[in-house]
Structure formats: C-alpha cells, structure tokens
Amino acid sequence: MSNDQETPEPQVDAAVTETVNEDNAHTEVGEHEYTLDELKQELTEAKQKAQEMWDKAVRTQAEMENLKRRTQKDLDDARKYALTSFAKELLPVFDSVVLGLQAATGESEDVRKFREGSELTIKQFEAVFAKFNIVAIDPIGQPFNAEQHQAMVMQQVEGAEPNTVVNVFQKGYSLNGRLLRPAMVVVAKAAEKQQKDNDQA
C-alpha cells in the first residue's frame, strides 16, 4: 500500500453522540432530586395559590354582577324619573287652569266658551299625565298618610273617623310611584270629650 493513500477517519454515529450528551446533562452537578416531602409541600402550596386565585376570580365575578345590576337600576331610574323636575314645574300650571275653570261662573256665551276651552285643556293635561304615569293623589275619606299627605289643618268633623282626610286643598301627585308633591289636606281629629278620655286612659 502506498504512503500517498490517506487512512480514512473512523465515522461516529450522530445518534450515539446525542445520547451521550443527554446522559451527561442528567448527571451534571447541581441537578436537584426532590424528596417526597418537598413534592408534597410544593403541591400544597400550589393548591393554596390555586384556591386563592379561584376565590379572587369568584369575588371579581360577583363584583361585576353587582356593578351591572347597580348600573341597570341607575339607568332604569334615570328613564323613569327623568321628567321629575319638568313635572314639578308643570303641576302649578295645571292647578291654575283648574282654578280658572272653577272661578268661571255665569251663563254668558264668553264664560261658556272659556269653560269649554278650559275643560278641553284639563283633559289634555290628564292624557299627558296618564301617558307618563303621573298619578293624582286625592285622598279624601282615606286615613292620613304622612308619606303622601301634608296636614294643613286638624279639625273636628261630625261623623268623620279621627285621623282621616276630610278635605283636600290641593291634590298631590306621584311619578312612577315616587312622590312629586304631597296632597295638602284637612284631617279629622277626635272630639274634645273623646280626646280627654284617651288622655286619661
């Protein structure tokens, strides 16, 4: 054999080299072998963190639901009571038309036309009130209710139950169940003898 011929280098299988490298990686210094107690402790900590995160998620969900409900209620209230200020300003105008009609006495043609016009205007007011759920409070004969009535006078009235409304100076009104204006009323009181008997009892 000639010296000019080169000796071939031995071929190393790439897969074998990769396997050796992987084995070396697992036996490097610093690789920590976990004990069973350490694994249990880490599992307990992981479960605790997971529970904390779950509780936080549940609280956040509940807060979002509450916020959604409050926002919806605020929107509903805004829609239902948007006319409150306007309705309060409109009530004295309506009262004036009613008083004007009551004051129009006489049988002349002009008075008759005025009464017809006023009655028509009152009907239009009442139709608008009904459309927007503005309800009159006219409590004559009913028990006095401090939440809806304002007592202007207390007086003895023959045959009337004490603490009942016997006259209405001015009707009250509510908008969607919320008081716009209390009714101004006269309330019956007990007779003097009955009052004294109650005081002595």
mmCIF file with all atom_site columns, C-alpha atoms in Angstrom:
data_model
loop_
_atom_site.group_PDB
_atom_site.id
_atom_site.type_symbol
_atom_site.label_atom_id
_atom_site.label_alt_id
_atom_site.label_comp_id
_atom_site.label_asym_id
_atom_site.label_entity_id
_atom_site.label_seq_id
_atom_site.pdbx_PDB_ins_code
_atom_site.Cartn_x
_atom_site.Cartn_y
_atom_site.Cartn_z
_atom_site.occupancy
_atom_site.B_iso_or_equiv
_atom_site.pdbx_formal_charge
_atom_site.auth_seq_id
_atom_site.auth_comp_id
_atom_site.auth_asym_id
_atom_site.auth_atom_id
_atom_site.pdbx_PDB_model_num
ATOM 1   C CA . MET A 1 1   ? 0.000    0.000  0.000  1.00 0.00 ? 1   MET A CA 1
ATOM 2   C CA . SER A 1 2   ? 1.293    3.439  -0.921 1.00 0.00 ? 2   SER A CA 1
ATOM 3   C CA . ASN A 1 3   ? 2.030    6.154  1.605  1.00 0.00 ? 3   ASN A CA 1
ATOM 4   C CA . ASP A 1 4   ? 0.172    8.523  -0.670 1.00 0.00 ? 4   ASP A CA 1
ATOM 5   C CA . GLN A 1 5   ? -3.118   6.889  0.262  1.00 0.00 ? 5   GLN A CA 1
ATOM 6   C CA . GLU A 1 6   ? -4.780   8.529  3.258  1.00 0.00 ? 6   GLU A CA 1
ATOM 7   C CA . THR A 1 7   ? -6.185   6.468  6.071  1.00 0.00 ? 7   THR A CA 1
ATOM 8   C CA . PRO A 1 8   ? -9.947   7.153  6.420  1.00 0.00 ? 8   PRO A CA 1
ATOM 9   C CA . GLU A 1 9   ? -11.064  8.610  9.736  1.00 0.00 ? 9   GLU A CA 1
ATOM 10  C CA . PRO A 1 10  ? -13.454  6.455  11.766 1.00 0.00 ? 10  PRO A CA 1
ATOM 11  C CA . GLN A 1 11  ? -17.144  7.531  11.392 1.00 0.00 ? 11  GLN A CA 1
ATOM 12  C CA . VAL A 1 12  ? -19.056  8.281  14.633 1.00 0.00 ? 12  VAL A CA 1
ATOM 13  C CA . ASP A 1 13  ? -22.772  7.761  14.647 1.00 0.00 ? 13  ASP A CA 1
ATOM 14  C CA . ALA A 1 14  ? -24.577  11.113 15.351 1.00 0.00 ? 14  ALA A CA 1
ATOM 15  C CA . ALA A 1 15  ? -27.350  9.398  17.321 1.00 0.00 ? 15  ALA A CA 1
ATOM 16  C CA . VAL A 1 16  ? -24.827  7.845  19.723 1.00 0.00 ? 16  VAL A CA 1
ATOM 17  C CA . THR A 1 17  ? -23.191  11.235 20.335 1.00 0.00 ? 17  THR A CA 1
ATOM 18  C CA . GLU A 1 18  ? -26.607  12.793 21.096 1.00 0.00 ? 18  GLU A CA 1
ATOM 19  C CA . THR A 1 19  ? -27.418  10.049 23.598 1.00 0.00 ? 19  THR A CA 1
ATOM 20  C CA . VAL A 1 20  ? -24.117  10.508 25.403 1.00 0.00 ? 20  VAL A CA 1
ATOM 21  C CA . ASN A 1 21  ? -24.720  14.260 25.622 1.00 0.00 ? 21  ASN A CA 1
ATOM 22  C CA . GLU A 1 22  ? -28.198  13.687 27.116 1.00 0.00 ? 22  GLU A CA 1
ATOM 23  C CA . ASP A 1 23  ? -26.769  11.304 29.721 1.00 0.00 ? 23  ASP A CA 1
ATOM 24  C CA . ASN A 1 24  ? -24.130  13.878 30.659 1.00 0.00 ? 24  ASN A CA 1
ATOM 25  C CA . ALA A 1 25  ? -26.836  16.549 31.012 1.00 0.00 ? 25  ALA A CA 1
ATOM 26  C CA . HIS A 1 26  ? -28.693  14.468 33.612 1.00 0.00 ? 26  HIS A CA 1
ATOM 27  C CA . THR A 1 27  ? -25.601  13.799 35.662 1.00 0.00 ? 27  THR A CA 1
ATOM 28  C CA . GLU A 1 28  ? -24.394  17.404 35.794 1.00 0.00 ? 28  GLU A CA 1
ATOM 29  C CA . VAL A 1 29  ? -23.642  18.814 39.222 1.00 0.00 ? 29  VAL A CA 1
ATOM 30  C CA . GLY A 1 30  ? -26.459  20.988 40.571 1.00 0.00 ? 30  GLY A CA 1
ATOM 31  C CA . GLU A 1 31  ? -29.377  18.796 39.443 1.00 0.00 ? 31  GLU A CA 1
ATOM 32  C CA . HIS A 1 32  ? -31.762  18.621 42.457 1.00 0.00 ? 32  HIS A CA 1
ATOM 33  C CA . GLU A 1 33  ? -33.548  15.435 43.338 1.00 0.00 ? 33  GLU A CA 1
ATOM 34  C CA . TYR A 1 34  ? -36.860  16.279 45.107 1.00 0.00 ? 34  TYR A CA 1
ATOM 35  C CA . THR A 1 35  ? -37.842  14.303 48.163 1.00 0.00 ? 35  THR A CA 1
ATOM 36  C CA . LEU A 1 36  ? -41.410  13.128 48.676 1.00 0.00 ? 36  LEU A CA 1
ATOM 37  C CA . ASP A 1 37  ? -41.948  15.682 51.498 1.00 0.00 ? 37  ASP A CA 1
ATOM 38  C CA . GLU A 1 38  ? -40.730  18.534 49.299 1.00 0.00 ? 38  GLU A CA 1
ATOM 39  C CA . LEU A 1 39  ? -43.069  17.481 46.500 1.00 0.00 ? 39  LEU A CA 1
ATOM 40  C CA . LYS A 1 40  ? -45.996  17.276 48.946 1.00 0.00 ? 40  LYS A CA 1
ATOM 41  C CA . GLN A 1 41  ? -45.189  20.756 50.285 1.00 0.00 ? 41  GLN A CA 1
ATOM 42  C CA . GLU A 1 42  ? -44.981  22.225 46.775 1.00 0.00 ? 42  GLU A CA 1
ATOM 43  C CA . LEU A 1 43  ? -48.256  20.546 45.868 1.00 0.00 ? 43  LEU A CA 1
ATOM 44  C CA . THR A 1 44  ? -49.921  22.005 48.991 1.00 0.00 ? 44  THR A CA 1
ATOM 45  C CA . GLU A 1 45  ? -48.592  25.489 48.160 1.00 0.00 ? 45  GLU A CA 1
ATOM 46  C CA . ALA A 1 46  ? -49.750  25.169 44.557 1.00 0.00 ? 46  ALA A CA 1
ATOM 47  C CA . LYS A 1 47  ? -53.227  24.099 45.714 1.00 0.00 ? 47  LYS A CA 1
ATOM 48  C CA . GLN A 1 48  ? -53.367  27.041 48.147 1.00 0.00 ? 48  GLN A CA 1
ATOM 49  C CA . LYS A 1 49  ? -52.386  29.512 45.404 1.00 0.00 ? 49  LYS A CA 1
ATOM 50  C CA . ALA A 1 50  ? -54.925  27.967 43.057 1.00 0.00 ? 50  ALA A CA 1
ATOM 51  C CA . GLN A 1 51  ? -57.644  28.325 45.727 1.00 0.00 ? 51  GLN A CA 1
ATOM 52  C CA . GLU A 1 52  ? -56.674  31.967 46.359 1.00 0.00 ? 52  GLU A CA 1
ATOM 53  C CA . MET A 1 53  ? -56.855  32.707 42.642 1.00 0.00 ? 53  MET A CA 1
ATOM 54  C CA . TRP A 1 54  ? -60.225  30.931 42.412 1.00 0.00 ? 54  TRP A CA 1
ATOM 55  C CA . ASP A 1 55  ? -61.601  32.933 45.356 1.00 0.00 ? 55  ASP A CA 1
ATOM 56  C CA . LYS A 1 56  ? -60.356  36.145 43.751 1.00 0.00 ? 56  LYS A CA 1
ATOM 57  C CA . ALA A 1 57  ? -61.991  35.223 40.444 1.00 0.00 ? 57  ALA A CA 1
ATOM 58  C CA . VAL A 1 58  ? -65.298  34.433 42.172 1.00 0.00 ? 58  VAL A CA 1
ATOM 59  C CA . ARG A 1 59  ? -65.208  37.752 44.096 1.00 0.00 ? 59  ARG A CA 1
ATOM 60  C CA . THR A 1 60  ? -64.414  39.660 40.912 1.00 0.00 ? 60  THR A CA 1
ATOM 61  C CA . GLN A 1 61  ? -67.300  37.959 39.120 1.00 0.00 ? 61  GLN A CA 1
ATOM 62  C CA . ALA A 1 62  ? -69.682  38.829 41.976 1.00 0.00 ? 62  ALA A CA 1
ATOM 63  C CA . GLU A 1 63  ? -68.498  42.456 41.980 1.00 0.00 ? 63  GLU A CA 1
ATOM 64  C CA . MET A 1 64  ? -69.049  42.666 38.225 1.00 0.00 ? 64  MET A CA 1
ATOM 65  C CA . GLU A 1 65  ? -72.589  41.270 38.601 1.00 0.00 ? 65  GLU A CA 1
ATOM 66  C CA . ASN A 1 66  ? -73.347  43.789 41.378 1.00 0.00 ? 66  ASN A CA 1
ATOM 67  C CA . LEU A 1 67  ? -71.966  46.640 39.279 1.00 0.00 ? 67  LEU A CA 1
ATOM 68  C CA . LYS A 1 68  ? -74.059  45.506 36.325 1.00 0.00 ? 68  LYS A CA 1
ATOM 69  C CA . ARG A 1 69  ? -77.214  45.398 38.478 1.00 0.00 ? 69  ARG A CA 1
ATOM 70  C CA . ARG A 1 70  ? -76.500  48.839 40.012 1.00 0.00 ? 70  ARG A CA 1
ATOM 71  C CA . THR A 1 71  ? -75.838  50.353 36.591 1.00 0.00 ? 71  THR A CA 1
ATOM 72  C CA . GLN A 1 72  ? -79.048  48.845 35.208 1.00 0.00 ? 72  GLN A CA 1
ATOM 73  C CA . LYS A 1 73  ? -81.035  50.192 38.190 1.00 0.00 ? 73  LYS A CA 1
ATOM 74  C CA . ASP A 1 74  ? -79.495  53.651 37.719 1.00 0.00 ? 74  ASP A CA 1
ATOM 75  C CA . LEU A 1 75  ? -80.420  53.579 34.027 1.00 0.00 ? 75  LEU A CA 1
ATOM 76  C CA . ASP A 1 76  ? -83.963  52.429 34.817 1.00 0.00 ? 76  ASP A CA 1
ATOM 77  C CA . ASP A 1 77  ? -84.345  55.162 37.455 1.00 0.00 ? 77  ASP A CA 1
ATOM 78  C CA . ALA A 1 78  ? -82.977  57.767 35.055 1.00 0.00 ? 78  ALA A CA 1
ATOM 79  C CA . ARG A 1 79  ? -85.568  56.716 32.468 1.00 0.00 ? 79  ARG A CA 1
ATOM 80  C CA . LYS A 1 80  ? -88.455  56.501 34.956 1.00 0.00 ? 80  LYS A CA 1
ATOM 81  C CA . TYR A 1 81  ? -87.749  59.763 36.777 1.00 0.00 ? 81  TYR A CA 1
ATOM 82  C CA . ALA A 1 82  ? -86.195  61.914 34.032 1.00 0.00 ? 82  ALA A CA 1
ATOM 83  C CA . LEU A 1 83  ? -89.356  64.036 33.960 1.00 0.00 ? 83  LEU A CA 1
ATOM 84  C CA . THR A 1 84  ? -89.383  64.771 37.699 1.00 0.00 ? 84  THR A CA 1
ATOM 85  C CA . SER A 1 85  ? -88.234  68.404 37.503 1.00 0.00 ? 85  SER A CA 1
ATOM 86  C CA . PHE A 1 86  ? -90.362  69.143 34.457 1.00 0.00 ? 86  PHE A CA 1
ATOM 87  C CA . ALA A 1 87  ? -93.462  67.554 36.021 1.00 0.00 ? 87  ALA A CA 1
ATOM 88  C CA . LYS A 1 88  ? -92.999  69.545 39.251 1.00 0.00 ? 88  LYS A CA 1
ATOM 89  C CA . GLU A 1 89  ? -92.888  72.771 37.221 1.00 0.00 ? 89  GLU A CA 1
ATOM 90  C CA . LEU A 1 90  ? -95.945  71.729 35.205 1.00 0.00 ? 90  LEU A CA 1
ATOM 91  C CA . LEU A 1 91  ? -98.211  70.996 38.190 1.00 0.00 ? 91  LEU A CA 1
ATOM 92  C CA . PRO A 1 92  ? -98.792  74.665 39.209 1.00 0.00 ? 92  PRO A CA 1
ATOM 93  C CA . VAL A 1 93  ? -99.772  75.446 35.599 1.00 0.00 ? 93  VAL A CA 1
ATOM 94  C CA . PHE A 1 94  ? -102.326 72.637 35.708 1.00 0.00 ? 94  PHE A CA 1
ATOM 95  C CA . ASP A 1 95  ? -103.580 73.875 39.087 1.00 0.00 ? 95  ASP A CA 1
ATOM 96  C CA . SER A 1 96  ? -104.069 77.373 37.633 1.00 0.00 ? 96  SER A CA 1
ATOM 97  C CA . VAL A 1 97  ? -106.167 76.037 34.750 1.00 0.00 ? 97  VAL A CA 1
ATOM 98  C CA . VAL A 1 98  ? -108.349 74.064 37.197 1.00 0.00 ? 98  VAL A CA 1
ATOM 99  C CA . LEU A 1 99  ? -108.781 77.096 39.488 1.00 0.00 ? 99  LEU A CA 1
ATOM 100 C CA . GLY A 1 100 ? -109.592 79.272 36.483 1.00 0.00 ? 100 GLY A CA 1
ATOM 101 C CA . LEU A 1 101 ? -112.315 76.845 35.465 1.00 0.00 ? 101 LEU A CA 1
ATOM 102 C CA . GLN A 1 102 ? -113.743 76.783 38.993 1.00 0.00 ? 102 GLN A CA 1
ATOM 103 C CA . ALA A 1 103 ? -113.792 80.604 39.068 1.00 0.00 ? 103 ALA A CA 1
ATOM 104 C CA . ALA A 1 104 ? -115.577 80.915 35.726 1.00 0.00 ? 104 ALA A CA 1
ATOM 105 C CA . THR A 1 105 ? -119.183 81.359 36.796 1.00 0.00 ? 105 THR A CA 1
ATOM 106 C CA . GLY A 1 106 ? -122.076 82.808 34.881 1.00 0.00 ? 106 GLY A CA 1
ATOM 107 C CA . GLU A 1 107 ? -124.080 81.789 31.856 1.00 0.00 ? 107 GLU A CA 1
ATOM 108 C CA . SER A 1 108 ? -122.814 84.230 29.231 1.00 0.00 ? 108 SER A CA 1
ATOM 109 C CA . GLU A 1 109 ? -121.553 82.931 25.881 1.00 0.00 ? 109 GLU A CA 1
ATOM 110 C CA . ASP A 1 110 ? -117.978 84.061 26.660 1.00 0.00 ? 110 ASP A CA 1
ATOM 111 C CA . VAL A 1 111 ? -117.946 82.248 30.002 1.00 0.00 ? 111 VAL A CA 1
ATOM 112 C CA . ARG A 1 112 ? -119.353 79.119 28.362 1.00 0.00 ? 112 ARG A CA 1
ATOM 113 C CA . LYS A 1 113 ? -116.628 79.158 25.692 1.00 0.00 ? 113 LYS A CA 1
ATOM 114 C CA . PHE A 1 114 ? -113.974 79.759 28.332 1.00 0.00 ? 114 PHE A CA 1
ATOM 115 C CA . ARG A 1 115 ? -115.255 76.802 30.356 1.00 0.00 ? 115 ARG A CA 1
ATOM 116 C CA . GLU A 1 116 ? -115.265 74.543 27.285 1.00 0.00 ? 116 GLU A CA 1
ATOM 117 C CA . GLY A 1 117 ? -111.710 75.547 26.410 1.00 0.00 ? 117 GLY A CA 1
ATOM 118 C CA . SER A 1 118 ? -110.519 75.044 29.981 1.00 0.00 ? 118 SER A CA 1
ATOM 119 C CA . GLU A 1 119 ? -112.181 71.616 30.216 1.00 0.00 ? 119 GLU A CA 1
ATOM 120 C CA . LEU A 1 120 ? -110.506 70.574 26.959 1.00 0.00 ? 120 LEU A CA 1
ATOM 121 C CA . THR A 1 121 ? -107.129 71.797 28.242 1.00 0.00 ? 121 THR A CA 1
ATOM 122 C CA . ILE A 1 122 ? -107.589 69.877 31.512 1.00 0.00 ? 122 ILE A CA 1
ATOM 123 C CA . LYS A 1 123 ? -108.412 66.689 29.552 1.00 0.00 ? 123 LYS A CA 1
ATOM 124 C CA . GLN A 1 124 ? -105.229 67.154 27.509 1.00 0.00 ? 124 GLN A CA 1
ATOM 125 C CA . PHE A 1 125 ? -103.208 67.599 30.704 1.00 0.00 ? 125 PHE A CA 1
ATOM 126 C CA . GLU A 1 126 ? -104.769 64.448 32.172 1.00 0.00 ? 126 GLU A CA 1
ATOM 127 C CA . ALA A 1 127 ? -103.992 62.463 28.997 1.00 0.00 ? 127 ALA A CA 1
ATOM 128 C CA . VAL A 1 128 ? -100.340 63.560 29.150 1.00 0.00 ? 128 VAL A CA 1
ATOM 129 C CA . PHE A 1 129 ? -100.195 62.704 32.868 1.00 0.00 ? 129 PHE A CA 1
ATOM 130 C CA . ALA A 1 130 ? -101.609 59.236 32.183 1.00 0.00 ? 130 ALA A CA 1
ATOM 131 C CA . LYS A 1 131 ? -99.136  58.685 29.314 1.00 0.00 ? 131 LYS A CA 1
ATOM 132 C CA . PHE A 1 132 ? -96.151  59.414 31.550 1.00 0.00 ? 132 PHE A CA 1
ATOM 133 C CA . ASN A 1 133 ? -97.577  57.718 34.673 1.00 0.00 ? 133 ASN A CA 1
ATOM 134 C CA . ILE A 1 134 ? -98.139  60.900 36.668 1.00 0.00 ? 134 ILE A CA 1
ATOM 135 C CA . VAL A 1 135 ? -100.874 59.930 39.124 1.00 0.00 ? 135 VAL A CA 1
ATOM 136 C CA . ALA A 1 136 ? -103.053 62.289 41.188 1.00 0.00 ? 136 ALA A CA 1
ATOM 137 C CA . ILE A 1 137 ? -103.245 61.786 44.963 1.00 0.00 ? 137 ILE A CA 1
ATOM 138 C CA . ASP A 1 138 ? -106.777 62.755 46.053 1.00 0.00 ? 138 ASP A CA 1
ATOM 139 C CA . PRO A 1 139 ? -107.140 61.083 49.458 1.00 0.00 ? 139 PRO A CA 1
ATOM 140 C CA . ILE A 1 140 ? -110.489 62.393 50.686 1.00 0.00 ? 140 ILE A CA 1
ATOM 141 C CA . GLY A 1 141 ? -112.067 59.893 53.088 1.00 0.00 ? 141 GLY A CA 1
ATOM 142 C CA . GLN A 1 142 ? -108.811 57.925 53.422 1.00 0.00 ? 142 GLN A CA 1
ATOM 143 C CA . PRO A 1 143 ? -106.644 57.583 56.534 1.00 0.00 ? 143 PRO A CA 1
ATOM 144 C CA . PHE A 1 144 ? -103.963 60.275 56.817 1.00 0.00 ? 144 PHE A CA 1
ATOM 145 C CA . ASN A 1 145 ? -100.628 59.106 55.389 1.00 0.00 ? 145 ASN A CA 1
ATOM 146 C CA . ALA A 1 146 ? -97.672  61.310 56.341 1.00 0.00 ? 146 ALA A CA 1
ATOM 147 C CA . GLU A 1 147 ? -95.646  59.970 53.397 1.00 0.00 ? 147 GLU A CA 1
ATOM 148 C CA . GLN A 1 148 ? -98.146  61.256 50.827 1.00 0.00 ? 148 GLN A CA 1
ATOM 149 C CA . HIS A 1 149 ? -100.212 63.896 52.628 1.00 0.00 ? 149 HIS A CA 1
ATOM 150 C CA . GLN A 1 150 ? -99.394  67.218 54.267 1.00 0.00 ? 150 GLN A CA 1
ATOM 151 C CA . ALA A 1 151 ? -101.841 68.134 57.036 1.00 0.00 ? 151 ALA A CA 1
ATOM 152 C CA . MET A 1 152 ? -102.715 71.819 56.816 1.00 0.00 ? 152 MET A CA 1
ATOM 153 C CA . VAL A 1 153 ? -105.477 71.810 59.453 1.00 0.00 ? 153 VAL A CA 1
ATOM 154 C CA . MET A 1 154 ? -106.777 69.419 62.114 1.00 0.00 ? 154 MET A CA 1
ATOM 155 C CA . GLN A 1 155 ? -110.474 69.886 62.881 1.00 0.00 ? 155 GLN A CA 1
ATOM 156 C CA . GLN A 1 156 ? -113.434 68.100 64.428 1.00 0.00 ? 156 GLN A CA 1
ATOM 157 C CA . VAL A 1 157 ? -115.869 66.857 61.830 1.00 0.00 ? 157 VAL A CA 1
ATOM 158 C CA . GLU A 1 158 ? -119.201 65.308 62.734 1.00 0.00 ? 158 GLU A CA 1
ATOM 159 C CA . GLY A 1 159 ? -119.335 61.645 61.710 1.00 0.00 ? 159 GLY A CA 1
ATOM 160 C CA . ALA A 1 160 ? -115.728 61.512 60.480 1.00 0.00 ? 160 ALA A CA 1
ATOM 161 C CA . GLU A 1 161 ? -113.276 58.979 61.838 1.00 0.00 ? 161 GLU A CA 1
ATOM 162 C CA . PRO A 1 162 ? -110.360 60.634 63.652 1.00 0.00 ? 162 PRO A CA 1
ATOM 163 C CA . ASN A 1 163 ? -107.173 60.842 61.571 1.00 0.00 ? 163 ASN A CA 1
ATOM 164 C CA . THR A 1 164 ? -108.972 60.641 58.224 1.00 0.00 ? 164 THR A CA 1
ATOM 165 C CA . VAL A 1 165 ? -108.770 63.180 55.407 1.00 0.00 ? 165 VAL A CA 1
ATOM 166 C CA . VAL A 1 166 ? -111.971 65.238 55.264 1.00 0.00 ? 166 VAL A CA 1
ATOM 167 C CA . ASN A 1 167 ? -110.948 67.847 52.692 1.00 0.00 ? 167 ASN A CA 1
ATOM 168 C CA . VAL A 1 168 ? -108.230 68.341 50.073 1.00 0.00 ? 168 VAL A CA 1
ATOM 169 C CA . PHE A 1 169 ? -106.899 71.858 49.495 1.00 0.00 ? 169 PHE A CA 1
ATOM 170 C CA . GLN A 1 170 ? -104.555 70.742 46.734 1.00 0.00 ? 170 GLN A CA 1
ATOM 171 C CA . LYS A 1 171 ? -104.122 67.319 45.117 1.00 0.00 ? 171 LYS A CA 1
ATOM 172 C CA . GLY A 1 172 ? -100.775 65.599 45.351 1.00 0.00 ? 172 GLY A CA 1
ATOM 173 C CA . TYR A 1 173 ? -99.028  63.787 42.503 1.00 0.00 ? 173 TYR A CA 1
ATOM 174 C CA . SER A 1 174 ? -96.599  60.913 42.062 1.00 0.00 ? 174 SER A CA 1
ATOM 175 C CA . LEU A 1 175 ? -94.411  59.935 39.093 1.00 0.00 ? 175 LEU A CA 1
ATOM 176 C CA . ASN A 1 176 ? -93.965  56.172 38.646 1.00 0.00 ? 176 ASN A CA 1
ATOM 177 C CA . GLY A 1 177 ? -94.741  55.698 42.331 1.00 0.00 ? 177 GLY A CA 1
ATOM 178 C CA . ARG A 1 178 ? -92.321  58.387 43.553 1.00 0.00 ? 178 ARG A CA 1
ATOM 179 C CA . LEU A 1 179 ? -93.893  61.397 45.274 1.00 0.00 ? 179 LEU A CA 1
ATOM 180 C CA . LEU A 1 180 ? -93.740  64.621 43.270 1.00 0.00 ? 180 LEU A CA 1
ATOM 181 C CA . ARG A 1 181 ? -95.881  66.688 45.611 1.00 0.00 ? 181 ARG A CA 1
ATOM 182 C CA . PRO A 1 182 ? -97.852  65.752 48.747 1.00 0.00 ? 182 PRO A CA 1
ATOM 183 C CA . ALA A 1 183 ? -101.579 66.386 48.896 1.00 0.00 ? 183 ALA A CA 1
ATOM 184 C CA . MET A 1 184 ? -102.455 69.329 51.161 1.00 0.00 ? 184 MET A CA 1
ATOM 185 C CA . VAL A 1 185 ? -105.288 68.115 53.349 1.00 0.00 ? 185 VAL A CA 1
ATOM 186 C CA . VAL A 1 186 ? -107.608 68.746 56.291 1.00 0.00 ? 186 VAL A CA 1
ATOM 187 C CA . VAL A 1 187 ? -107.523 65.909 58.823 1.00 0.00 ? 187 VAL A CA 1
ATOM 188 C CA . ALA A 1 188 ? -110.323 64.999 61.229 1.00 0.00 ? 188 ALA A CA 1
ATOM 189 C CA . LYS A 1 189 ? -109.448 64.977 64.909 1.00 0.00 ? 189 LYS A CA 1
ATOM 190 C CA . ALA A 1 190 ? -111.220 63.331 67.807 1.00 0.00 ? 190 ALA A CA 1
ATOM 191 C CA . ALA A 1 191 ? -113.903 65.269 69.673 1.00 0.00 ? 191 ALA A CA 1
ATOM 192 C CA . GLU A 1 192 ? -112.738 67.032 72.861 1.00 0.00 ? 192 GLU A CA 1
ATOM 193 C CA . LYS A 1 193 ? -114.538 64.591 75.215 1.00 0.00 ? 193 LYS A CA 1
ATOM 194 C CA . GLN A 1 194 ? -113.140 61.568 73.379 1.00 0.00 ? 194 GLN A CA 1
ATOM 195 C CA . GLN A 1 195 ? -109.666 63.181 73.394 1.00 0.00 ? 195 GLN A CA 1
ATOM 196 C CA . LYS A 1 196 ? -109.821 63.720 77.171 1.00 0.00 ? 196 LYS A CA 1
ATOM 197 C CA . ASP A 1 197 ? -110.951 60.111 77.718 1.00 0.00 ? 197 ASP A CA 1
ATOM 198 C CA . ASN A 1 198 ? -107.994 58.889 75.585 1.00 0.00 ? 198 ASN A CA 1
ATOM 199 C CA . ASP A 1 199 ? -105.564 61.093 77.552 1.00 0.00 ? 199 ASP A CA 1
ATOM 200 C CA . GLN A 1 200 ? -106.823 59.744 80.901 1.00 0.00 ? 200 GLN A CA 1
ATOM 201 C CA . ALA A 1 201 ? -106.706 56.098 79.784 1.00 0.00 ? 201 ALA A CA 1
#
